[in-house]
Coordinates of C-alpha atoms in Angstrom, one line a residue:
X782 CA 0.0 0.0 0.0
X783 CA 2.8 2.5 0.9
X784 CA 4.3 1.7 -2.5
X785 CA 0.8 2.5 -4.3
X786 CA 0.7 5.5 -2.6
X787 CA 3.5 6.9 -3.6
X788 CA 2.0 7.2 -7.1
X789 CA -0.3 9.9 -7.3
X790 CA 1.9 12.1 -5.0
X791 CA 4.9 11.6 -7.6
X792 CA 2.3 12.9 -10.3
X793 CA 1.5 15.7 -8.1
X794 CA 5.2 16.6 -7.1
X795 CA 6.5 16.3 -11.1
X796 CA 3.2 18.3 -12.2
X797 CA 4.5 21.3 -10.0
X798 CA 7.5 21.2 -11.1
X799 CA 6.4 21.4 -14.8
X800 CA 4.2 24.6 -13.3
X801 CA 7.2 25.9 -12.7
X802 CA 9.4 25.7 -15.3
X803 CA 6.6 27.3 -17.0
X804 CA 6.2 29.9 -14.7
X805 CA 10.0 30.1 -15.2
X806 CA 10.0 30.3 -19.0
X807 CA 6.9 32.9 -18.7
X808 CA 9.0 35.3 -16.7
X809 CA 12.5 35.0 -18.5
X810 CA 10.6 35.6 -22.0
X811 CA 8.6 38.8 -19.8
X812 CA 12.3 40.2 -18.5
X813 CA 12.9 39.6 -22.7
X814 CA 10.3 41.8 -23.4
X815 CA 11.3 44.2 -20.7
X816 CA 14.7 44.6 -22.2
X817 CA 13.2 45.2 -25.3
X818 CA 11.0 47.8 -24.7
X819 CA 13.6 49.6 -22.9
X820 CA 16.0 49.7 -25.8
X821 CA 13.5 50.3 -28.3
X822 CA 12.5 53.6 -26.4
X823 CA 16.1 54.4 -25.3
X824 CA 16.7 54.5 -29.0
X825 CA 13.2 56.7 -29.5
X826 CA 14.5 59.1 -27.2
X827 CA 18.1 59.1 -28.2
X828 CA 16.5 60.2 -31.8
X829 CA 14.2 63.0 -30.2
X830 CA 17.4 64.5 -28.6
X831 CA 19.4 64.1 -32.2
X832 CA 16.4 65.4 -33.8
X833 CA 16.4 68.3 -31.8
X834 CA 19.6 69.8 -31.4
X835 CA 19.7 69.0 -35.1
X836 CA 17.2 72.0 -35.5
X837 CA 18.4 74.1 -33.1
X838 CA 21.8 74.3 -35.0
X839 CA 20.0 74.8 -38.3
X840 CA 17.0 76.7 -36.5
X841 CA 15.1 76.5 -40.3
X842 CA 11.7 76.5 -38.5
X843 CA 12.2 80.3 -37.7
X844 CA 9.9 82.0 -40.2
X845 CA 10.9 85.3 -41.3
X846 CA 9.0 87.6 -44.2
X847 CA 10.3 89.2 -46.9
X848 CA 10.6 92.9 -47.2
X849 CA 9.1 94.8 -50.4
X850 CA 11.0 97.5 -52.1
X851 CA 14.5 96.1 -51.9
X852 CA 17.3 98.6 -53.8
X853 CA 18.4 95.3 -56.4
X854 CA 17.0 92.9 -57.8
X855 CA 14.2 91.6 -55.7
X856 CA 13.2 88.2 -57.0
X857 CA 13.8 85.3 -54.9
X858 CA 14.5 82.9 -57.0
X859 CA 17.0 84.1 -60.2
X860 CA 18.8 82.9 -62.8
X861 CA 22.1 81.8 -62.6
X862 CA 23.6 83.0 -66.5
X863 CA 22.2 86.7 -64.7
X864 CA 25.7 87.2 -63.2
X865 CA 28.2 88.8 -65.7
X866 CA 31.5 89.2 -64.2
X867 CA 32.3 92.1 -66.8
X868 CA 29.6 94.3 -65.1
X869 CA 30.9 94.2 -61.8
X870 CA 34.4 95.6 -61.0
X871 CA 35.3 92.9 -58.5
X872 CA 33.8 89.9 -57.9
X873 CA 34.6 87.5 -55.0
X874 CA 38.0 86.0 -54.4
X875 CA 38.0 82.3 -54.5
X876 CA 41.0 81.7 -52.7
X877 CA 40.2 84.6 -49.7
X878 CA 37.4 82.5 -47.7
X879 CA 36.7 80.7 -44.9
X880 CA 36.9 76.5 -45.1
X881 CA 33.2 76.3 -44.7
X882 CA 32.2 78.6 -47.7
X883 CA 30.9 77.8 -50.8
X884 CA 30.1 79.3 -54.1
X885 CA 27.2 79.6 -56.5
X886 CA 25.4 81.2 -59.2
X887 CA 28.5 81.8 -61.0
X888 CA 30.2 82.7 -57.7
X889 CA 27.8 85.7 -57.1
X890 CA 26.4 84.3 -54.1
X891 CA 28.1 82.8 -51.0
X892 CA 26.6 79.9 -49.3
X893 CA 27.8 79.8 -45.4
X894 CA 27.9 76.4 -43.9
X895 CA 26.6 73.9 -46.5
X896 CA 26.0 71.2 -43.6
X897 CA 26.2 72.4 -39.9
X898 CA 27.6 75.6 -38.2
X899 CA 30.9 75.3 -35.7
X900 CA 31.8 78.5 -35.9
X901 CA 32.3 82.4 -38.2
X902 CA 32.9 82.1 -41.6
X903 CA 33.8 84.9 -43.8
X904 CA 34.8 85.8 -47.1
X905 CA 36.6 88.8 -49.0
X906 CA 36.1 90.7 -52.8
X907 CA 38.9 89.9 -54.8
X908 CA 40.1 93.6 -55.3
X909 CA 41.6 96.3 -52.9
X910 CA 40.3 99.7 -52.7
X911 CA 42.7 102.5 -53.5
X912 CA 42.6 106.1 -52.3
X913 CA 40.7 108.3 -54.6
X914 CA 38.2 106.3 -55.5
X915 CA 34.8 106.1 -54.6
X916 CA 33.2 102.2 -54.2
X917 CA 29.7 101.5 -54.0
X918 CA 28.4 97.8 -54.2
X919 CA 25.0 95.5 -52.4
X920 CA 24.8 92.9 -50.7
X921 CA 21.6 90.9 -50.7
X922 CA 20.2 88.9 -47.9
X923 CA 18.9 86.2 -49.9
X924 CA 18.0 83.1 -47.4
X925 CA 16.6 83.4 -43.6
X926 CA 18.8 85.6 -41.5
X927 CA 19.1 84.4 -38.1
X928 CA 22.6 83.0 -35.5
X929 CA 25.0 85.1 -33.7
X930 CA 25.7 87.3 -36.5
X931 CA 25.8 87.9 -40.4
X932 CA 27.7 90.7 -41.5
X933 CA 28.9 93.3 -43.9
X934 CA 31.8 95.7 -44.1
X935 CA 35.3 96.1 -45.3
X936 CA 38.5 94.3 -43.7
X937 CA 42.5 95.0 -44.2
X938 CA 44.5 93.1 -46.1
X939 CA 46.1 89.9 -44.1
X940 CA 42.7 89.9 -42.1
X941 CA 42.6 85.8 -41.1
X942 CA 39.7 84.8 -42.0
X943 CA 39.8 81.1 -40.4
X944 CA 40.6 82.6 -37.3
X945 CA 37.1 82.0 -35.4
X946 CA 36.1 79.0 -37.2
X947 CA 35.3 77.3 -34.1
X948 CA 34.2 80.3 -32.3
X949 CA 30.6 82.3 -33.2
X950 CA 31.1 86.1 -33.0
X951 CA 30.7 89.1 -35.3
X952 CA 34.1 89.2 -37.0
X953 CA 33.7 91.9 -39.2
X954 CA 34.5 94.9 -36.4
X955 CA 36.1 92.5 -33.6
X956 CA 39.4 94.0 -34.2
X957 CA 41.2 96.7 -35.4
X958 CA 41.6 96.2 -39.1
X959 CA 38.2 95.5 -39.8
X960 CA 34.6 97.5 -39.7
X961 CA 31.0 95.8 -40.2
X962 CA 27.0 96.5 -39.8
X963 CA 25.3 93.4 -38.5
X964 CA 22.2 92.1 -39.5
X965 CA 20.9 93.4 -35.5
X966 CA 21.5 97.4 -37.0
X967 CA 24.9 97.4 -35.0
X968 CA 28.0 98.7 -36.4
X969 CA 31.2 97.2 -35.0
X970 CA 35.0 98.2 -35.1
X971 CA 37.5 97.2 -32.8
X972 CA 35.6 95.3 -30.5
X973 CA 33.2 97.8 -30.1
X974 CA 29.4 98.0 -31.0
X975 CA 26.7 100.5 -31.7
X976 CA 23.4 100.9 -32.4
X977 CA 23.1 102.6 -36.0
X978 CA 20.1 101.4 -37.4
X979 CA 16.8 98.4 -37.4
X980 CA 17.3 94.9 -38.0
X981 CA 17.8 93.6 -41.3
X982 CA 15.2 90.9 -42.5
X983 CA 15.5 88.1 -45.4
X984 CA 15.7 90.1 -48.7
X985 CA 16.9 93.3 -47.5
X986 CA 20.0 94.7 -49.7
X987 CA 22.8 96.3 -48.0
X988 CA 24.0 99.0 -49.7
X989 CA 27.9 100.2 -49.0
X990 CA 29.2 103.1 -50.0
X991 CA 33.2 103.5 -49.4
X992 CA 34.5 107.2 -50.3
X993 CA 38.5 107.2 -50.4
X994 CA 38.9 110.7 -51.0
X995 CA 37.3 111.5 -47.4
X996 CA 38.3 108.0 -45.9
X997 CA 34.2 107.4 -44.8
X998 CA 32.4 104.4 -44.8
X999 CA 28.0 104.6 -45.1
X1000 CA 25.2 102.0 -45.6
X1001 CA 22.4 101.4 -47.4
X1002 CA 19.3 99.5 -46.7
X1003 CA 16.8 99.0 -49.7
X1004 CA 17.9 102.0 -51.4
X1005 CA 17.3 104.2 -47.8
X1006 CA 21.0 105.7 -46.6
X1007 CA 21.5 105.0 -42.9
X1008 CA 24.2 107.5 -42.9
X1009 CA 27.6 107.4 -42.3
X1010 CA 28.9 104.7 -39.8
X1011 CA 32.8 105.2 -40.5
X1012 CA 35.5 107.4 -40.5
X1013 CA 39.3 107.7 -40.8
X1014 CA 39.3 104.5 -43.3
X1015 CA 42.4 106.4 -45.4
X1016 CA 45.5 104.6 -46.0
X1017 CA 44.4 101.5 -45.0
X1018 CA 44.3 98.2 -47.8
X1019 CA 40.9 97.3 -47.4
X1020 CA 38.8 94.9 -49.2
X1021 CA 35.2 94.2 -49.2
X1022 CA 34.1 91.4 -46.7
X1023 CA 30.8 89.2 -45.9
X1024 CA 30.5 86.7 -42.5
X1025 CA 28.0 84.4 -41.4
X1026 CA 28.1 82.2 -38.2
X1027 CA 24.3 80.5 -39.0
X1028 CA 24.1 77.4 -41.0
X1029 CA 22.9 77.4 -44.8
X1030 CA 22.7 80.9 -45.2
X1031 CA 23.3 82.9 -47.9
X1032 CA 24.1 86.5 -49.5
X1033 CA 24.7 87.6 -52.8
X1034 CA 26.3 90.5 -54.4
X1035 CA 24.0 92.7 -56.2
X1036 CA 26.2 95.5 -57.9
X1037 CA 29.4 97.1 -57.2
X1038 CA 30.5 100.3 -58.9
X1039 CA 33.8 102.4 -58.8
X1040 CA 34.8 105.4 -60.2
X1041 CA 37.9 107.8 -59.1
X1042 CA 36.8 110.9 -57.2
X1043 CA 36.9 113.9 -60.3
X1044 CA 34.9 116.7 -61.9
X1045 CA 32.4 114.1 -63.2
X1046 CA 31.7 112.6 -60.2
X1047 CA 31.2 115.8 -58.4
X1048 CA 29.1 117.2 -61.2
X1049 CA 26.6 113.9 -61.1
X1050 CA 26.5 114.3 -57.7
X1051 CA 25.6 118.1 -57.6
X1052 CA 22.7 117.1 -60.6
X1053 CA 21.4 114.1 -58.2
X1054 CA 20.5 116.8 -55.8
X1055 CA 18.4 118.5 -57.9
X1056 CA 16.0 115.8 -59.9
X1057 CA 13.5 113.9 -58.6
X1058 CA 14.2 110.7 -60.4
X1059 CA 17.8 109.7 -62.4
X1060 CA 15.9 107.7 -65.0
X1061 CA 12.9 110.0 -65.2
X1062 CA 14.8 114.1 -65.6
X1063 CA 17.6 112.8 -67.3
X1064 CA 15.9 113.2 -70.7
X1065 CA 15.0 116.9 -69.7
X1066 CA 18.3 118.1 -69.3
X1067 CA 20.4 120.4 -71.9
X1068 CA 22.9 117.7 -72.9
X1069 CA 23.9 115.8 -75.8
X1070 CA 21.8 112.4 -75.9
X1071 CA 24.9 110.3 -76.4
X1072 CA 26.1 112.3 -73.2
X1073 CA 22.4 111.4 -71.8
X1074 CA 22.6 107.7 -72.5
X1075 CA 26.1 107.5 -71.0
X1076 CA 25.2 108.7 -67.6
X1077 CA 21.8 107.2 -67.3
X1078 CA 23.7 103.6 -68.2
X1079 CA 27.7 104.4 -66.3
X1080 CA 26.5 106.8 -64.0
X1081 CA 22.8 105.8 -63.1
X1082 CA 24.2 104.1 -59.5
X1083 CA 25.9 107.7 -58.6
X1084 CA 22.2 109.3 -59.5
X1085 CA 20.6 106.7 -57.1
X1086 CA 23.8 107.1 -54.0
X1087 CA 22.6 110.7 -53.7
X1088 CA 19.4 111.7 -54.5
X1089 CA 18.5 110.5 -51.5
X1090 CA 21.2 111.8 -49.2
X1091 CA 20.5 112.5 -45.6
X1092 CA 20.9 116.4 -44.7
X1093 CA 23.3 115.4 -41.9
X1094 CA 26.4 114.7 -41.6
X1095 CA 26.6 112.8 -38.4
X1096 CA 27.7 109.3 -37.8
X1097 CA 24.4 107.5 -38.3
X1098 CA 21.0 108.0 -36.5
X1099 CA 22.3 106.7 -33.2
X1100 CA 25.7 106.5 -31.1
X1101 CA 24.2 104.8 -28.2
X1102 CA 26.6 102.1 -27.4
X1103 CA 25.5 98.2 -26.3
X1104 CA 26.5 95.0 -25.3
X1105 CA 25.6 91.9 -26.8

């Protein structure tokens, strides 16, 4: 009997112990799934952050509008056979720019940090300035303007331009051999910044206006002077310069016009004064037409520097300093 008895309590005992190892199996595939779940939204939220500081360095979902009314050319989208190298008298140097600059459109337009931003990047005009001449060229915002800084001005010859390409800051003013507006309406030279103007949006054109007989430096925005922002520039090798410390922005050069300072220039500066519109009066005036078609097509950019002039002759509307 005692054998026999054993039996069913054998079943019993072996039928736990299958319980159990299915219990067992149960929870090591439930720690399985456990573990997976975990990675699987590790690797969700190791996206999210990737994701996100991918758009803060890019920051494209800022939306900004475009102005109306800009001083050149004003379509956002143009052509790239539009850029003639003859009609400008310089053009960008290839082999002045930052690493992370690129050309296109012919090389009128500068594209700043193709992939990501690390740092400033900046490039210069391929020729100098001399005394005597007066220099008048625009720059066109032509993608979102946003980042530490973008900037225009003039820099010295030797100027490194690599210098702060792990560094953001305005470059164009932060030392002594260069001078720059920012895109925030502050003027910069040697480390120091003021408050000259309002902010510049996508599409505005910068316009610059360097006069080496008088060593002054003045902007330009869409075709409005801001005044002068500069002075003592004389006897200095300076070249035109553009920086940008955002990622896949751009700016392109509109125009840029030279002629030596002379009787002509003063004389179509004196006539500016006194017509309403270059393209309009031109034809009233007692001159030859061949002389009439010369300075409405050579001298049509000196007509459209002046006629506008501010009546003073102080350094821009503001010399309030600040700190940014």
């Amino acid at each position: 009997m005692s054998g026999n008895g054993d039996i069913p309590s054998r079943k019993i005992s072996n039928r736990r112990g299958f319980i159990r190892e299915e219990q067992n199996e149960r929870n090591v595939e439930h720690d399985h799934s456990n573990r997976g779940h975990r990675h699987l939204l590790a690797d969700i939220f190791a996206q999210g952050r990737r994701h996100i500081q991918s758009r803060r360095r890019s920051q494209d979902i800022e939306e900004i509008s475009k102005p109306t009314g800009t001083f050149g050319n004003d379509d956002e989208e143009e052509e790239e056979d539009e850029f003639n190298e003859a009609d400008f008298c310089w053009v960008w140097e290839e082999e002045c720019k930052s690493n992370d600059v690129v050309f296109q459109n012919n090389n009128s337009e500068v594209y700043f940090h193709p992939d990501y931003s690390c740092g400033t990047a900046a490039v210069r005009g391929k020729n100098q300035f001399q005394e005597g001449e007066e220099h008048y060229w625009e720059i066109k915002l032509s993608s979102a303007v946003y980042g530490t800084d973008m900037m225009v001005g003039v820099g010295c010859d030797g100027m490194d331009l690599n210098k702060y390409k792990s560094q953001f800051c305005s470059i164009i003013g932060k030392e002594s051999n260069s001078w720059g507006i920012s895109y925030f309406g502050t003027v910069h030279h040697n480390g120091k910044t003021r408050e000259f103007t309002k902010k510049f949006e996508r599409g505005s054109v910068i316009g610059c206006h360097l006069d080496l007989w008088k060593g002054t430096l003045s902007f330009y925005k869409n075709g409005e002077p801001l005044g002068i922002a500069f002075e003592g520039l004389l006897g200095k090798k300076l070249y035109p310069m553009i920086s940008s410390t955002a990622a896949r922005t751009k700016m392109k050069l509109v125009c840029s016009y030279k002629i030596n300072f002379s009787l002509q220039y003063l004389c179509c500066k004196e006539i500016s004064k006194n017509i309403s519109s270059s393209s309009e009066a031109l034809a009233d005036l007692p001159l030859p037409s061949g002389l009439k078609r010369y300075l409405g097509f050579r001298m049509d950019w000196v007509f459209r520097l002046h006629k506008l002039q501010p009546s003073s002759s102080g350094m821009g509307p503001s010399r309030k300093r600040v700190k940014r």
